[in-house]
Amino acid sequence: MYVKSTPPATNHSLAMSILESHLKGALRPDFSWGYATAAAQIEGAWNVDGKGESIWDRLGHTPGKIKDSSTADDATRAYDFYKEDVALMKSYGVRAYRFSLAWSRIIPLGGKDDPVNPKGIEFYNNLINELIANGIVPFVTLFHWDIPQALEDRYGGMLNKEKYTPDFLRYARVCFEAFGDRVKNWITYNEPGVYSLAGYAAGVHAPGRSSNRELNEEGDSSTEPFIVSHTELVSHAYCVKMYREDFKPTQKGTIMITLHGNYSTPWDDTDPLDIEAAQRAREFEIAWFGDPVYKTGDYPASMRAQLGDRLPRFTEEESKLVLGSSDFYGMNSYTTFFVKHKKTPPEPKDHVGNVEKLDTNSKGESRGPESDTYWLRTNPWGLRQLLNWIWNRYKVPIFMTENGTTAKGEHVDAPPSEDILNDKHRIEFFNGYLNALAGAVKEDGVDIRSYFVWTFTDNWEWAAGYTDRFGVTWIDYNSPEKKRYPKKSATVVRELFEHLIAKE
Ligand code: BGC
């Protein structure tokens, strides 16, 4: 059952007026909340202090690949202003901060025999220490899409599981050794599925490979995304085995993988073929990774039936290692789609289960208010359904590691007006989603232990460049110091959590 939230008011007491009294204290006292970021999207300093080139540096410097022709050379300059950022985050009341490490800052050439960059280690030590000194718990992602370019050049990166895995393991070992005394919450991969689909099927993300020869010189969209995802799953499992054997006994941390997943709901909920199609879409998107890790040690039957030998097979050893290789369910989710079955057989380039994903259903109802991002619409109902679906399928405690939205009209000159900073669309999004999450905990019994807002400040949204502003902090990209202006949503999120988290 989903209780509809009351529509928010627009005055300054907005946050208070949208708190649903029956959900007060719904979340556990040790619930972790804060903001999530990724190195390549915020740090800048792309070639400073010994950092090596990543595939996103390469793509950003290739003409025609980024919507606004921008690069992440400076991004928000989080590398330079980490102390100011930690102070601002503290003022936002967070308990935790999820960020990623740039592999090529730590090992510039990436490989197992390549030198470690002391300046890279120093930067992350400083950041971790600053967080801890301010009472903020670090959640650290090893891989958020920025593989060192050298590994891509040497052997094709993740297309080569045998060569790639030892390199990833050595990088992870360096990180556990350097930071594991203070970092107790590790995430191996961020969204392995988006990395492989956007980078190797659509070819719009780094490393930019696909079957589309107008866009990419090389690649095969019908096989490579599945090969790359397989590499991610297997190398994740070996990494977790290493952590559990060599580090966990002394460091006592936890380790998980973060999966992407939006909700798919039938276009016509009376048509058994659409009901089946929605389930198949969830399996192609989520169970692709979820089943091997939490349920069976293998890919879902629906994927094998459609993809045959294009879907790699786990060896017996890999399957055993992958199953149970994540302490928790790391979950990123943003939106919901209506899903309609197709009447034609699946094409080789299909990755979604031979379905159509639509904005309106058979009754003409919309999947939600539009954001400033074409695929993203507000739909808290879908989040609640999805939390239940994941919980019922896997029964593993969920850590939400990303959720957030863009809002129209934020591309203005500095200084932004009060009206722009009063980001009503984003406030309504968080109000809806956080009430849905709390409802899933309190009324449906789903075990949810964290929530990280995407994201702290506006940042470099990959191939969309600076055209998507996801932050609760507005950035003036024209100012040398990338001046930060807090949006109203930062206050509202804090007030929502003050209301929703139970007191000790
Ligand atoms: C990614 C983020 C990205 C966000 C918004 C997630 O898929 O992990 O890096 O910025 O979505 O598109």
PDB file of C-alpha atoms in Angstrom, residues 170-297:
ATOM      1  CA  ARG A 170      46.067  -4.476  -6.882  1.00  0.00           C
ATOM      2  CA  TYR A 171      44.377  -1.033  -7.024  1.00  0.00           C
ATOM      3  CA  ALA A 172      41.822  -2.158  -4.430  1.00  0.00           C
ATOM      4  CA  ARG A 173      44.585  -3.579  -2.204  1.00  0.00           C
ATOM      5  CA  VAL A 174      46.460  -0.269  -2.308  1.00  0.00           C
ATOM      6  CA  CYS A 175      43.234   1.514  -1.245  1.00  0.00           C
ATOM      7  CA  PHE A 176      42.388  -0.927   1.568  1.00  0.00           C
ATOM      8  CA  GLU A 177      45.965  -0.664   2.873  1.00  0.00           C
ATOM      9  CA  ALA A 178      46.076   3.124   2.685  1.00  0.00           C
ATOM     10  CA  PHE A 179      42.572   4.042   3.872  1.00  0.00           C
ATOM     11  CA  GLY A 180      41.005   0.952   5.442  1.00  0.00           C
ATOM     12  CA  ASP A 181      42.011   1.902   8.980  1.00  0.00           C
ATOM     13  CA  ARG A 182      39.452   4.740   8.712  1.00  0.00           C
ATOM     14  CA  VAL A 183      37.124   3.694   5.886  1.00  0.00           C
ATOM     15  CA  LYS A 184      34.622   1.052   7.048  1.00  0.00           C
ATOM     16  CA  ASN A 185      32.110   1.255   4.215  1.00  0.00           C
ATOM     17  CA  TRP A 186      33.434   0.141   0.824  1.00  0.00           C
ATOM     18  CA  ILE A 187      31.673  -0.027  -2.519  1.00  0.00           C
ATOM     19  CA  THR A 188      33.503  -1.887  -5.301  1.00  0.00           C
ATOM     20  CA  TYR A 189      31.618  -0.747  -8.413  1.00  0.00           C
ATOM     21  CA  ASN A 190      29.091   1.977  -9.062  1.00  0.00           C
ATOM     22  CA  GLU A 191      26.371   0.812 -11.462  1.00  0.00           C
ATOM     23  CA  PRO A 192      28.200  -1.832 -13.492  1.00  0.00           C
ATOM     24  CA  GLY A 193      25.208  -1.908 -15.849  1.00  0.00           C
ATOM     25  CA  VAL A 194      25.244   1.776 -16.717  1.00  0.00           C
ATOM     26  CA  TYR A 195      29.001   1.642 -17.245  1.00  0.00           C
ATOM     27  CA  SER A 196      28.637  -1.174 -19.759  1.00  0.00           C
ATOM     28  CA  LEU A 197      25.405  -0.069 -21.460  1.00  0.00           C
ATOM     29  CA  ALA A 198      26.314   3.594 -21.918  1.00  0.00           C
ATOM     30  CA  GLY A 199      29.960   2.880 -22.745  1.00  0.00           C
ATOM     31  CA  TYR A 200      29.651  -0.256 -24.920  1.00  0.00           C
ATOM     32  CA  ALA A 201      26.042  -0.433 -26.178  1.00  0.00           C
ATOM     33  CA  ALA A 202      24.990   3.199 -26.731  1.00  0.00           C
ATOM     34  CA  GLY A 203      28.625   4.256 -27.091  1.00  0.00           C
ATOM     35  CA  VAL A 204      27.960   7.714 -25.657  1.00  0.00           C
ATOM     36  CA  HIS A 205      29.951   7.282 -22.447  1.00  0.00           C
ATOM     37  CA  ALA A 206      33.645   6.440 -22.179  1.00  0.00           C
ATOM     38  CA  PRO A 207      35.280   4.394 -23.581  1.00  0.00           C
ATOM     39  CA  GLY A 208      32.857   5.083 -26.440  1.00  0.00           C
ATOM     40  CA  ARG A 209      32.365   1.771 -28.225  1.00  0.00           C
ATOM     41  CA  SER A 210      29.274   0.449 -30.023  1.00  0.00           C
ATOM     42  CA  SER A 211      28.050  -1.033 -33.301  1.00  0.00           C
ATOM     43  CA  ASN A 212      26.991   2.428 -34.443  1.00  0.00           C
ATOM     44  CA  ARG A 213      29.724   3.385 -36.919  1.00  0.00           C
ATOM     45  CA  GLU A 214      28.440   6.944 -37.196  1.00  0.00           C
ATOM     46  CA  LEU A 215      29.275   7.384 -33.539  1.00  0.00           C
ATOM     47  CA  ASN A 216      32.067   4.958 -32.747  1.00  0.00           C
ATOM     48  CA  GLU A 217      34.939   3.473 -34.748  1.00  0.00           C
ATOM     49  CA  GLU A 218      34.892   0.191 -32.878  1.00  0.00           C
ATOM     50  CA  GLY A 219      32.693  -1.981 -30.736  1.00  0.00           C
ATOM     51  CA  ASP A 220      29.865  -4.494 -30.822  1.00  0.00           C
ATOM     52  CA  SER A 221      26.716  -3.504 -28.944  1.00  0.00           C
ATOM     53  CA  SER A 222      25.339  -7.028 -29.111  1.00  0.00           C
ATOM     54  CA  THR A 223      28.160  -8.652 -27.110  1.00  0.00           C
ATOM     55  CA  GLU A 224      30.513  -6.192 -25.406  1.00  0.00           C
ATOM     56  CA  PRO A 225      28.149  -4.807 -22.734  1.00  0.00           C
ATOM     57  CA  PHE A 226      27.614  -8.345 -21.455  1.00  0.00           C
ATOM     58  CA  ILE A 227      31.339  -9.182 -21.526  1.00  0.00           C
ATOM     59  CA  VAL A 228      32.228  -6.001 -19.659  1.00  0.00           C
ATOM     60  CA  SER A 229      29.523  -6.532 -17.043  1.00  0.00           C
ATOM     61  CA  HIS A 230      30.753 -10.074 -16.537  1.00  0.00           C
ATOM     62  CA  THR A 231      34.252  -8.716 -15.891  1.00  0.00           C
ATOM     63  CA  GLU A 232      32.822  -6.259 -13.386  1.00  0.00           C
ATOM     64  CA  LEU A 233      30.933  -8.979 -11.504  1.00  0.00           C
ATOM     65  CA  VAL A 234      33.845 -11.413 -11.403  1.00  0.00           C
ATOM     66  CA  SER A 235      36.482  -8.832 -10.461  1.00  0.00           C
ATOM     67  CA  HIS A 236      34.089  -7.460  -7.812  1.00  0.00           C
ATOM     68  CA  ALA A 237      33.794 -10.959  -6.328  1.00  0.00           C
ATOM     69  CA  TYR A 238      37.565 -11.501  -6.216  1.00  0.00           C
ATOM     70  CA  CYS A 239      37.972  -8.079  -4.637  1.00  0.00           C
ATOM     71  CA  VAL A 240      35.455  -8.905  -1.905  1.00  0.00           C
ATOM     72  CA  LYS A 241      37.152 -12.259  -1.248  1.00  0.00           C
ATOM     73  CA  MET A 242      40.450 -10.401  -0.849  1.00  0.00           C
ATOM     74  CA  TYR A 243      38.902  -7.820   1.476  1.00  0.00           C
ATOM     75  CA  ARG A 244      37.200 -10.465   3.593  1.00  0.00           C
ATOM     76  CA  GLU A 245      40.342 -12.605   3.906  1.00  0.00           C
ATOM     77  CA  ASP A 246      43.089 -10.001   4.200  1.00  0.00           C
ATOM     78  CA  PHE A 247      41.507  -6.865   5.621  1.00  0.00           C
ATOM     79  CA  LYS A 248      38.136  -7.423   7.243  1.00  0.00           C
ATOM     80  CA  PRO A 249      39.500  -9.400  10.215  1.00  0.00           C
ATOM     81  CA  THR A 250      41.512  -6.363  11.351  1.00  0.00           C
ATOM     82  CA  GLN A 251      39.717  -3.440   9.715  1.00  0.00           C
ATOM     83  CA  LYS A 252      36.195  -4.717  10.421  1.00  0.00           C
ATOM     84  CA  GLY A 253      34.540  -2.889   7.562  1.00  0.00           C
ATOM     85  CA  THR A 254      31.767  -3.887   5.146  1.00  0.00           C
ATOM     86  CA  ILE A 255      31.853  -4.119   1.367  1.00  0.00           C
ATOM     87  CA  MET A 256      29.140  -4.069  -1.287  1.00  0.00           C
ATOM     88  CA  ILE A 257      28.399  -3.327  -4.934  1.00  0.00           C
ATOM     89  CA  THR A 258      25.989  -0.576  -6.013  1.00  0.00           C
ATOM     90  CA  LEU A 259      23.492  -1.470  -8.743  1.00  0.00           C
ATOM     91  CA  HIS A 260      21.393   0.891 -10.815  1.00  0.00           C
ATOM     92  CA  GLY A 261      17.700   0.271 -11.310  1.00  0.00           C
ATOM     93  CA  ASN A 262      14.644   2.259 -12.224  1.00  0.00           C
ATOM     94  CA  TYR A 263      11.189   0.766 -11.790  1.00  0.00           C
ATOM     95  CA  SER A 264       9.292  -0.786 -14.705  1.00  0.00           C
ATOM     96  CA  THR A 265       5.511  -0.965 -14.419  1.00  0.00           C
ATOM     97  CA  PRO A 266       3.086  -2.360 -17.043  1.00  0.00           C
ATOM     98  CA  TRP A 267       1.784   0.050 -19.713  1.00  0.00           C
ATOM     99  CA  ASP A 268      -1.548  -1.789 -19.548  1.00  0.00           C
ATOM    100  CA  ASP A 269      -1.844  -3.403 -16.147  1.00  0.00           C
ATOM    101  CA  THR A 270      -4.658  -5.682 -17.352  1.00  0.00           C
ATOM    102  CA  ASP A 271      -2.574  -7.156 -20.195  1.00  0.00           C
ATOM    103  CA  PRO A 272      -0.669 -10.282 -19.075  1.00  0.00           C
ATOM    104  CA  LEU A 273       1.917  -9.639 -21.822  1.00  0.00           C
ATOM    105  CA  ASP A 274       2.685  -6.174 -20.421  1.00  0.00           C
ATOM    106  CA  ILE A 275       2.820  -7.530 -16.880  1.00  0.00           C
ATOM    107  CA  GLU A 276       5.328 -10.121 -18.075  1.00  0.00           C
ATOM    108  CA  ALA A 277       7.229  -7.480 -20.064  1.00  0.00           C
ATOM    109  CA  ALA A 278       7.588  -5.247 -16.989  1.00  0.00           C
ATOM    110  CA  GLN A 279       8.951  -8.156 -14.972  1.00  0.00           C
ATOM    111  CA  ARG A 280      11.349  -9.057 -17.797  1.00  0.00           C
ATOM    112  CA  ALA A 281      12.510  -5.421 -17.990  1.00  0.00           C
ATOM    113  CA  ARG A 282      13.293  -5.457 -14.251  1.00  0.00           C
ATOM    114  CA  GLU A 283      15.238  -8.666 -14.712  1.00  0.00           C
ATOM    115  CA  PHE A 284      17.276  -7.292 -17.633  1.00  0.00           C
ATOM    116  CA  GLU A 285      18.022  -4.097 -15.746  1.00  0.00           C
ATOM    117  CA  ILE A 286      18.394  -5.224 -12.144  1.00  0.00           C
ATOM    118  CA  ALA A 287      18.441  -9.013 -11.772  1.00  0.00           C
ATOM    119  CA  TRP A 288      21.207  -9.089 -14.445  1.00  0.00           C
ATOM    120  CA  PHE A 289      23.493  -8.254 -11.487  1.00  0.00           C
ATOM    121  CA  GLY A 290      21.225  -8.905  -8.522  1.00  0.00           C
ATOM    122  CA  ASP A 291      20.568 -12.599  -9.201  1.00  0.00           C
ATOM    123  CA  PRO A 292      24.227 -13.623  -9.595  1.00  0.00           C
ATOM    124  CA  VAL A 293      25.217 -11.705  -6.448  1.00  0.00           C
ATOM    125  CA  TYR A 294      22.263 -12.322  -4.114  1.00  0.00           C
ATOM    126  CA  LYS A 295      20.149 -15.183  -5.412  1.00  0.00           C
ATOM    127  CA  THR A 296      21.517 -17.854  -7.741  1.00  0.00           C
ATOM    128  CA  GLY A 297      25.124 -17.196  -8.759  1.00  0.00           C
TER     129      GLY A 297
END
